[in-house]
Amino acid sequence: MASSRKPRSAEVTAAVGRTLAELHGKRILVGLSGGIDSVVLLHTLAQQGKVAAAHIHHGLSPSADRWARFCRRLCKQLGVPLTVRRVRVAKRNEAAAREARYAALRKLPFEVLALAHHLDDQAETVLMNLLRGAGPRGARGMPKRASFHGRVLVRPLLDVPREAITAYAREHRLKWVEDESNASDAFTRNFLRLRIAPLLSERYPRWREALARAARHFGRAEVNASSALRQFLADQGLRAPSEAKLVEMLRQLTGRGSRTLIEHDGAEVRVYRGQVVVQKQKDTRAFHPVAWHGERKLVLPELGGELRFRRARGAGIDPKWVAAGALHVKLRSGGERLQPDARRPRRTLKNLFQEAGVPPWQRARMPLLYRGDDLVWAPGLGIDSRYQSAQNRAGWVPEWRVSC
């Protein structure tokens, strides 16, 4: 009885067929290196529809000219139009070559760019990123479909293992070129492929599928995060950013940097203690000290608000300091200390702000009351014990109100 099991090569045909069904006759350009993966992808696509190919000549290998000649012969046999572009690579490494390659591909006419990354590439990418300490974005690996400078990038073979691609190439008696650098474990990816992957396969036969599945989970999480950020910005009355800017905003906001600052639609987007904070862009005009002589209100447009003062018995700033005419509103200069509670030690303004949860970017533009170089009062922290009013006297209670 004949076996009903499909050959491994059928995985390639099925995967490419699913991708084509989603593209609805768009102009497809295949990135053709001449290696087995891109040769198989081009051959499969050429059997199922009209495509074009592009070969990027890096000139990094002594065999580079031979690879370009091979791609020309292959495309002539398949009846596929081919574009060959020479590029200069700034540094002799994989990242620089990839950047130069994508820059060259960007300039070519197409609607869909098809690349031949497969399951093994995906697993190696995820593992490599994790070993480098990448966050969730790195752990998601390569997307099967993505935006590419206003067009579409697809990886039809991303779920197909290397064995199936090899089986397809042998079944169709295809020829390809071998990159001699693939035999060297000096490169990180090759080291993982040649040294680590065989060990993992012995203990975890489906490690590639497991890492690819984890990458999909992280990818879905990023999509959800993108949707949440887009909705959050809309709730703040801000326009939706472009897809590229949204991705960059997510990258920065999840980087946990306390100095993160993203300017968007006239607002500043920051992150502090795990919370995303949006505020209108502030006036950064220079602020000069302002004397306070007991007025009920001081308007401070440079700081985006006003100081108000109310009288209260047994609270606030002792009126004798106001009568002396020695109080000024200034910005912090660094190193200030404050003792709101006489029973506790004097502490730095920085520590008090941190304890109160005041974000760093707000501290530099907060109005502070001074007597000479002595800090008398800070918003949200209180009045220094040396300047507090006695219980039987009516003092001045400052209040900072943001108005713009």
Short mmCIF file of C-alpha atoms in Angstrom, two decimals:
data_model
loop_
_atom_site.label_atom_id
_atom_site.label_comp_id
_atom_site.label_asym_id
_atom_site.label_seq_id
_atom_site.Cartn_x
_atom_site.Cartn_y
_atom_site.Cartn_z
CA MET A 1 0.00 0.00 0.00
CA ALA A 2 1.46 3.35 -1.06
CA SER A 3 2.20 5.87 1.68
CA SER A 4 -0.18 8.84 1.89
CA ARG A 5 2.38 10.99 3.66
CA LYS A 6 3.31 14.09 1.67
CA PRO A 7 6.99 14.68 0.83
CA ARG A 8 8.86 17.33 2.82
CA SER A 9 9.12 19.48 -0.29
CA ALA A 10 5.33 19.96 -0.22
CA GLU A 11 5.75 22.20 2.83
CA VAL A 12 7.50 24.76 0.64
CA THR A 13 4.82 24.75 -2.06
CA ALA A 14 2.01 25.00 0.50
CA ALA A 15 3.65 27.86 2.42
CA VAL A 16 4.28 29.91 -0.73
CA GLY A 17 0.75 29.19 -1.97
CA ARG A 18 -0.73 30.57 1.27
CA THR A 19 1.32 33.74 0.92
CA LEU A 20 0.33 34.28 -2.72
CA ALA A 21 -3.35 33.90 -1.83
CA GLU A 22 -3.01 36.92 0.47
CA LEU A 23 -1.26 39.16 -2.05
CA HIS A 24 -3.94 39.32 -4.76
CA GLY A 25 -1.66 39.65 -7.80
CA LYS A 26 0.65 42.35 -6.48
CA ARG A 27 4.08 42.92 -8.03
CA ILE A 28 6.49 40.68 -6.11
CA LEU A 29 10.25 41.20 -5.93
CA VAL A 30 12.36 38.33 -4.56
CA GLY A 31 15.59 39.08 -2.75
CA LEU A 32 17.95 36.62 -4.48
CA SER A 33 21.34 35.91 -2.94
CA GLY A 34 21.98 32.75 -4.94
CA GLY A 35 21.92 30.52 -1.85
CA ILE A 36 19.62 27.53 -1.58
CA ASP A 37 16.91 29.35 0.39
CA SER A 38 16.38 32.24 -2.03
CA VAL A 39 16.75 29.94 -5.06
CA VAL A 40 13.97 27.70 -3.74
CA LEU A 41 11.74 30.68 -2.94
CA LEU A 42 12.25 32.20 -6.40
CA HIS A 43 11.65 28.85 -8.13
CA THR A 44 8.43 28.23 -6.20
CA LEU A 45 7.06 31.72 -6.80
CA ALA A 46 8.00 31.61 -10.49
CA GLN A 47 6.01 28.38 -10.89
CA GLN A 48 2.90 29.98 -9.41
CA GLY A 49 2.95 33.50 -10.82
CA LYS A 50 4.86 36.39 -12.32
CA VAL A 51 7.72 37.71 -10.19
CA ALA A 52 10.96 39.68 -10.48
CA ALA A 53 14.24 39.28 -8.59
CA ALA A 54 16.98 41.49 -7.20
CA HIS A 55 20.55 40.51 -6.36
CA ILE A 56 22.60 42.85 -4.15
CA HIS A 57 26.32 42.62 -4.87
CA HIS A 58 28.15 43.46 -1.61
CA GLY A 59 31.62 42.70 -2.89
CA LEU A 60 32.59 41.30 0.52
CA SER A 61 33.43 37.82 -0.77
CA PRO A 62 35.98 36.90 -3.45
CA SER A 63 33.15 34.86 -4.97
CA ALA A 64 30.75 37.82 -5.21
CA ASP A 65 31.11 38.21 -8.99
CA ARG A 66 30.49 34.49 -9.47
CA TRP A 67 27.31 34.69 -7.38
CA ALA A 68 26.01 37.55 -9.53
CA ARG A 69 26.70 35.56 -12.72
CA PHE A 70 24.91 32.55 -11.27
CA CYS A 71 21.82 34.67 -10.43
CA ARG A 72 21.74 36.01 -13.99
CA ARG A 73 21.85 32.48 -15.47
CA LEU A 74 19.18 31.21 -13.07
CA CYS A 75 16.77 34.06 -13.78
CA LYS A 76 17.30 33.66 -17.52
CA GLN A 77 16.38 29.96 -17.23
CA LEU A 78 13.26 30.78 -15.18
CA GLY A 79 12.25 33.73 -17.35
CA VAL A 80 12.40 36.08 -14.37
CA PRO A 81 13.55 39.71 -14.74
CA LEU A 82 16.63 40.37 -12.57
CA THR A 83 18.13 43.57 -11.22
CA VAL A 84 21.69 43.53 -9.89
CA ARG A 85 22.83 46.36 -7.67
CA ARG A 86 26.33 46.92 -6.30
CA VAL A 87 26.60 48.45 -2.84
CA ARG A 88 29.38 49.58 -0.55
CA VAL A 89 29.30 48.22 2.99
CA ALA A 90 30.64 50.54 5.69
CA LYS A 91 31.83 47.71 7.95
CA ARG A 92 32.57 44.08 7.15
CA ASN A 93 29.88 42.58 9.34
CA GLU A 94 26.41 41.11 8.99
CA ALA A 95 24.54 44.14 10.34
CA ALA A 96 26.25 46.59 7.97
CA ALA A 97 25.69 44.29 4.99
CA ARG A 98 22.01 43.92 5.87
CA GLU A 99 21.58 47.69 6.19
CA ALA A 100 23.22 48.29 2.79
CA ARG A 101 21.13 45.53 1.23
CA TYR A 102 17.83 46.91 2.49
CA ALA A 103 18.81 50.44 1.45
CA ALA A 104 19.40 49.21 -2.12
CA LEU A 105 16.18 47.17 -2.23
CA ARG A 106 14.21 50.19 -1.02
CA LYS A 107 15.01 52.03 -4.27
CA LEU A 108 13.61 49.33 -6.57
CA PRO A 109 10.05 49.25 -7.96
CA PHE A 110 7.80 46.63 -6.36
CA GLU A 111 4.71 46.26 -4.20
CA VAL A 112 5.82 43.23 -2.20
CA LEU A 113 9.35 42.24 -1.21
CA ALA A 114 9.72 38.50 -0.58
CA LEU A 115 12.65 37.25 1.49
CA ALA A 116 13.69 33.63 2.03
CA HIS A 117 14.14 33.49 5.82
CA HIS A 118 12.95 30.13 7.15
CA LEU A 119 12.22 28.37 10.46
CA ASP A 120 15.88 27.79 11.32
CA ASP A 121 16.70 31.45 10.64
CA GLN A 122 13.85 32.51 12.91
CA ALA A 123 14.94 30.23 15.76
CA GLU A 124 18.55 31.36 15.45
CA THR A 125 17.49 35.02 15.41
CA VAL A 126 15.39 34.69 18.55
CA LEU A 127 18.13 32.77 20.36
CA MET A 128 20.79 35.27 19.28
CA ASN A 129 18.69 38.23 20.41
CA LEU A 130 17.96 36.66 23.77
CA LEU A 131 21.64 35.95 24.35
CA ARG A 132 22.35 39.61 23.61
CA GLY A 133 19.86 40.62 26.28
CA ALA A 134 17.19 41.88 23.89
CA GLY A 135 13.79 42.82 25.27
CA PRO A 136 10.36 41.71 24.01
CA ARG A 137 10.89 43.36 20.62
CA GLY A 138 14.04 41.33 20.00
CA ALA A 139 12.40 38.15 21.28
CA ARG A 140 9.66 38.38 18.67
CA GLY A 141 12.21 37.60 15.96
CA MET A 142 11.27 38.33 12.36
CA PRO A 143 7.64 38.96 11.39
CA LYS A 144 6.14 36.91 8.60
CA ARG A 145 4.59 40.08 7.18
CA ALA A 146 5.63 43.66 7.84
CA SER A 147 5.59 47.17 6.45
CA PHE A 148 8.63 48.13 4.36
CA HIS A 149 8.78 51.87 3.67
CA GLY A 150 5.15 52.09 2.61
CA ARG A 151 5.17 48.69 0.92
CA VAL A 152 4.90 45.10 2.11
CA LEU A 153 7.63 42.69 3.17
CA VAL A 154 6.79 38.97 3.39
CA ARG A 155 8.70 35.88 4.48
CA PRO A 156 6.72 32.97 2.99
CA LEU A 157 9.10 30.28 4.29
CA LEU A 158 9.32 31.47 7.89
CA ASP A 159 7.52 28.37 9.23
CA VAL A 160 9.35 25.95 6.90
CA PRO A 161 12.39 24.02 8.24
CA ARG A 162 15.68 23.84 6.37
CA GLU A 163 15.15 20.13 5.66
CA ALA A 164 12.02 20.85 3.62
CA ILE A 165 13.81 23.51 1.59
CA THR A 166 16.68 21.12 0.86
CA ALA A 167 14.19 18.42 -0.13
CA TYR A 168 12.49 20.82 -2.56
CA ALA A 169 15.82 21.82 -4.12
CA ARG A 170 16.84 18.18 -4.66
CA GLU A 171 13.43 17.15 -5.99
CA HIS A 172 13.57 19.89 -8.62
CA ARG A 173 17.30 19.41 -9.24
CA LEU A 174 18.06 23.03 -8.49
CA LYS A 175 21.54 24.47 -8.29
CA TRP A 176 22.72 27.16 -5.91
CA VAL A 177 25.88 28.80 -4.61
CA GLU A 178 27.48 28.26 -1.22
CA ASP A 179 28.79 31.17 0.81
CA GLU A 180 32.20 30.05 2.08
CA SER A 181 31.73 32.15 5.23
CA ASN A 182 28.91 29.83 6.33
CA ALA A 183 31.50 27.23 7.28
CA SER A 184 33.19 29.57 9.79
CA ASP A 185 31.92 29.75 13.36
CA ALA A 186 33.58 33.15 13.87
CA PHE A 187 30.22 34.82 13.22
CA THR A 188 27.61 34.58 15.99
CA ARG A 189 24.85 33.17 13.80
CA ASN A 190 27.15 30.55 12.30
CA PHE A 191 28.39 29.59 15.78
CA LEU A 192 24.81 28.98 16.91
CA ARG A 193 24.03 27.06 13.72
CA LEU A 194 27.16 24.90 13.70
CA ARG A 195 27.86 24.39 17.40
CA ILE A 196 24.75 25.07 19.48
CA ALA A 197 21.88 23.94 17.24
CA PRO A 198 23.07 20.30 17.00
CA LEU A 199 23.32 20.08 20.81
CA LEU A 200 19.84 21.55 21.25
CA SER A 201 18.42 19.12 18.70
CA GLU A 202 19.76 16.16 20.69
CA ARG A 203 17.93 17.18 23.86
CA TYR A 204 15.06 19.25 22.41
CA PRO A 205 14.19 17.95 18.91
CA ARG A 206 11.57 20.66 18.38
CA TRP A 207 13.53 23.58 19.78
CA ARG A 208 13.19 25.53 16.55
CA GLU A 209 9.39 25.28 16.58
CA ALA A 210 9.33 26.19 20.28
CA LEU A 211 11.37 29.37 19.76
CA ALA A 212 9.34 30.31 16.69
CA ARG A 213 6.14 29.83 18.69
CA ALA A 214 7.52 32.04 21.47
CA ALA A 215 8.39 34.67 18.86
CA ARG A 216 4.78 34.66 17.65
CA HIS A 217 3.56 35.17 21.21
CA PHE A 218 5.87 38.14 21.66
CA GLY A 219 4.78 39.45 18.25
CA ARG A 220 1.11 39.33 19.24
CA ALA A 221 1.95 41.06 22.52
CA GLU A 222 3.62 43.88 20.58
CA VAL A 223 0.58 44.24 18.32
CA ASN A 224 -1.60 44.52 21.41
CA ALA A 225 0.79 47.06 22.91
CA SER A 226 0.70 49.09 19.68
CA SER A 227 -3.10 49.14 19.73
CA ALA A 228 -3.13 50.15 23.40
CA LEU A 229 -0.64 52.99 22.82
CA ARG A 230 -2.56 54.22 19.79
CA GLN A 231 -5.78 54.31 21.84
CA PHE A 232 -4.01 55.98 24.78
CA LEU A 233 -2.75 58.79 22.55
CA ALA A 234 -6.22 59.22 21.04
CA ASP A 235 -7.69 59.52 24.55
CA GLN A 236 -5.22 62.34 25.22
CA GLY A 237 -6.52 64.18 22.15
CA LEU A 238 -3.38 63.50 20.11
CA ARG A 239 -3.28 62.45 16.47
CA ALA A 240 -2.28 58.89 15.61
CA PRO A 241 1.44 58.55 14.75
CA SER A 242 2.68 56.75 11.66
CA GLU A 243 3.31 53.03 12.00
CA ALA A 244 7.07 53.58 12.01
CA LYS A 245 6.86 56.25 14.71
CA LEU A 246 4.50 54.10 16.77
CA VAL A 247 7.03 51.26 16.73
CA GLU A 248 9.81 53.66 17.75
CA MET A 249 7.66 55.12 20.53
CA LEU A 250 7.00 51.63 21.88
CA ARG A 251 10.70 50.82 21.76
CA GLN A 252 11.59 53.88 23.78
CA LEU A 253 8.73 53.63 26.25
CA THR A 254 9.53 50.01 27.05
CA GLY A 255 13.24 50.74 27.41
CA ARG A 256 12.67 51.79 31.05
CA GLY A 257 14.82 54.88 30.64
CA SER A 258 13.94 57.62 33.15
CA ARG A 259 15.04 60.25 30.62
CA THR A 260 12.79 59.01 27.82
CA LEU A 261 11.25 61.94 25.94
CA ILE A 262 9.14 61.63 22.80
CA GLU A 263 7.72 64.72 21.14
CA HIS A 264 4.47 64.11 19.29
CA ASP A 265 1.69 66.39 18.07
CA GLY A 266 2.66 69.29 20.32
CA ALA A 267 2.97 67.11 23.42
CA GLU A 268 5.72 65.36 25.35
CA VAL A 269 5.35 61.66 26.03
CA ARG A 270 7.44 60.25 28.87
CA VAL A 271 7.53 57.24 31.16
CA TYR A 272 7.97 57.33 34.93
CA ARG A 273 7.71 54.41 37.32
CA GLY A 274 5.98 52.25 34.75
CA GLN A 275 3.40 54.91 33.84
CA VAL A 276 3.20 56.74 30.50
CA VAL A 277 2.78 60.47 31.06
CA VAL A 278 1.61 62.97 28.44
CA GLN A 279 1.83 66.72 28.86
CA LYS A 280 1.76 69.71 26.57
CA GLN A 281 5.16 70.95 25.51
CA LYS A 282 6.35 73.46 28.08
CA ASP A 283 7.60 76.98 27.62
CA THR A 284 11.37 76.82 28.01
CA ARG A 285 11.96 80.55 28.29
CA ALA A 286 14.49 81.61 30.90
CA PHE A 287 13.00 82.24 34.32
CA HIS A 288 14.42 85.02 36.47
CA PRO A 289 13.88 85.23 40.24
CA VAL A 290 10.71 87.01 41.37
CA ALA A 291 10.42 88.73 44.74
CA TRP A 292 7.34 87.94 46.86
CA HIS A 293 6.11 90.69 49.18
CA GLY A 294 2.91 89.11 50.44
CA GLU A 295 0.78 89.24 47.26
CA ARG A 296 -2.11 86.78 47.12
CA LYS A 297 -1.03 85.60 43.67
CA LEU A 298 2.08 85.51 41.54
CA VAL A 299 1.53 84.69 37.86
CA LEU A 300 4.52 82.83 36.42
CA PRO A 301 3.83 82.29 32.69
CA GLU A 302 7.37 81.03 32.02
CA LEU A 303 6.65 78.10 34.35
CA GLY A 304 3.12 77.52 33.09
CA GLY A 305 1.16 78.41 36.21
CA GLU A 306 0.69 80.64 39.19
CA LEU A 307 1.53 80.70 42.88
CA ARG A 308 -1.37 81.43 45.22
CA PHE A 309 -1.12 82.24 48.91
CA ARG A 310 -3.84 81.91 51.54
CA ARG A 311 -3.79 82.85 55.22
CA ALA A 312 -4.16 80.10 57.81
CA ARG A 313 -3.66 80.24 61.59
CA GLY A 314 -0.92 78.01 62.87
CA ALA A 315 0.18 76.98 59.39
CA GLY A 316 2.19 78.24 56.46
CA ILE A 317 5.17 80.57 56.33
CA ASP A 318 5.68 82.83 59.35
CA PRO A 319 4.62 86.38 58.30
CA LYS A 320 7.79 87.90 59.80
CA TRP A 321 9.76 86.54 56.85
CA VAL A 322 7.32 88.15 54.44
CA ALA A 323 7.53 91.45 56.30
CA ALA A 324 11.30 91.33 56.03
CA GLY A 325 10.94 91.28 52.22
CA ALA A 326 13.58 88.64 51.78
CA LEU A 327 11.68 85.88 49.92
CA HIS A 328 12.16 85.10 46.25
CA VAL A 329 10.76 82.56 43.78
CA LYS A 330 13.57 80.74 41.99
CA LEU A 331 14.32 77.47 40.24
CA ARG A 332 16.44 74.78 41.87
CA SER A 333 20.16 74.96 41.33
CA GLY A 334 21.10 71.62 42.86
CA GLY A 335 22.12 70.46 46.33
CA GLU A 336 19.19 72.07 48.16
CA ARG A 337 17.99 70.57 51.41
CA LEU A 338 14.64 70.82 53.16
CA GLN A 339 13.26 69.82 56.58
CA PRO A 340 9.44 69.96 56.46
CA ASP A 341 9.22 68.01 59.76
CA ALA A 342 11.39 69.24 62.64
CA ARG A 343 11.36 65.72 64.10
CA ARG A 344 13.07 64.28 61.05
CA PRO A 345 16.52 65.07 59.60
CA ARG A 346 17.10 67.58 56.85
CA ARG A 347 17.15 65.80 53.47
CA THR A 348 18.11 66.65 49.91
CA LEU A 349 15.43 68.03 47.66
CA LYS A 350 16.20 65.27 45.16
CA ASN A 351 15.43 62.53 47.70
CA LEU A 352 12.23 64.23 48.83
CA PHE A 353 11.03 64.62 45.24
CA GLN A 354 11.80 60.95 44.55
CA GLU A 355 9.90 59.88 47.66
CA ALA A 356 6.93 62.04 46.65
CA GLY A 357 6.91 60.54 43.14
CA VAL A 358 7.63 63.83 41.34
CA PRO A 359 9.01 63.00 37.85
CA PRO A 360 12.54 64.31 37.13
CA TRP A 361 11.47 66.53 34.22
CA GLN A 362 9.02 68.44 36.44
CA ARG A 363 11.53 69.17 39.19
CA ALA A 364 13.70 71.51 37.14
CA ARG A 365 10.81 73.89 36.32
CA MET A 366 9.08 73.99 39.70
CA PRO A 367 8.86 77.35 41.51
CA LEU A 368 10.70 77.24 44.85
CA LEU A 369 10.65 79.87 47.60
CA TYR A 370 14.03 80.91 48.97
CA ARG A 371 15.38 83.24 51.62
CA GLY A 372 18.79 84.00 50.26
CA ASP A 373 20.27 80.55 49.57
CA ASP A 374 17.99 78.81 52.10
CA LEU A 375 15.13 76.77 50.65
CA VAL A 376 11.90 77.80 52.39
CA TRP A 377 9.21 75.90 50.47
CA ALA A 378 8.82 73.40 47.63
CA PRO A 379 5.53 72.39 45.93
CA GLY A 380 4.15 69.11 47.26
CA LEU A 381 6.84 68.85 49.94
CA GLY A 382 6.04 71.64 52.38
CA ILE A 383 7.71 74.44 54.33
CA ASP A 384 11.06 74.14 56.04
CA SER A 385 10.61 73.87 59.83
CA ARG A 386 12.73 77.00 60.43
CA TYR A 387 10.24 79.13 58.51
CA GLN A 388 6.95 77.66 59.70
CA SER A 389 4.43 79.87 61.46
CA ALA A 390 3.78 79.46 65.17
CA GLN A 391 0.44 78.01 66.28
CA ASN A 392 -0.88 81.38 67.49
CA ARG A 393 -0.02 83.25 64.29
CA ALA A 394 -1.64 83.29 60.85
CA GLY A 395 0.88 82.22 58.26
CA TRP A 396 0.96 82.16 54.46
CA VAL A 397 0.23 78.79 52.82
CA PRO A 398 1.66 78.61 49.26
CA GLU A 399 -0.07 76.60 46.53
CA TRP A 400 1.27 75.96 43.03
CA ARG A 401 -1.36 75.73 40.31
CA VAL A 402 -0.51 74.68 36.77
CA SER A 403 -2.62 76.67 34.36
CA CYS A 404 -1.10 75.90 30.95
#
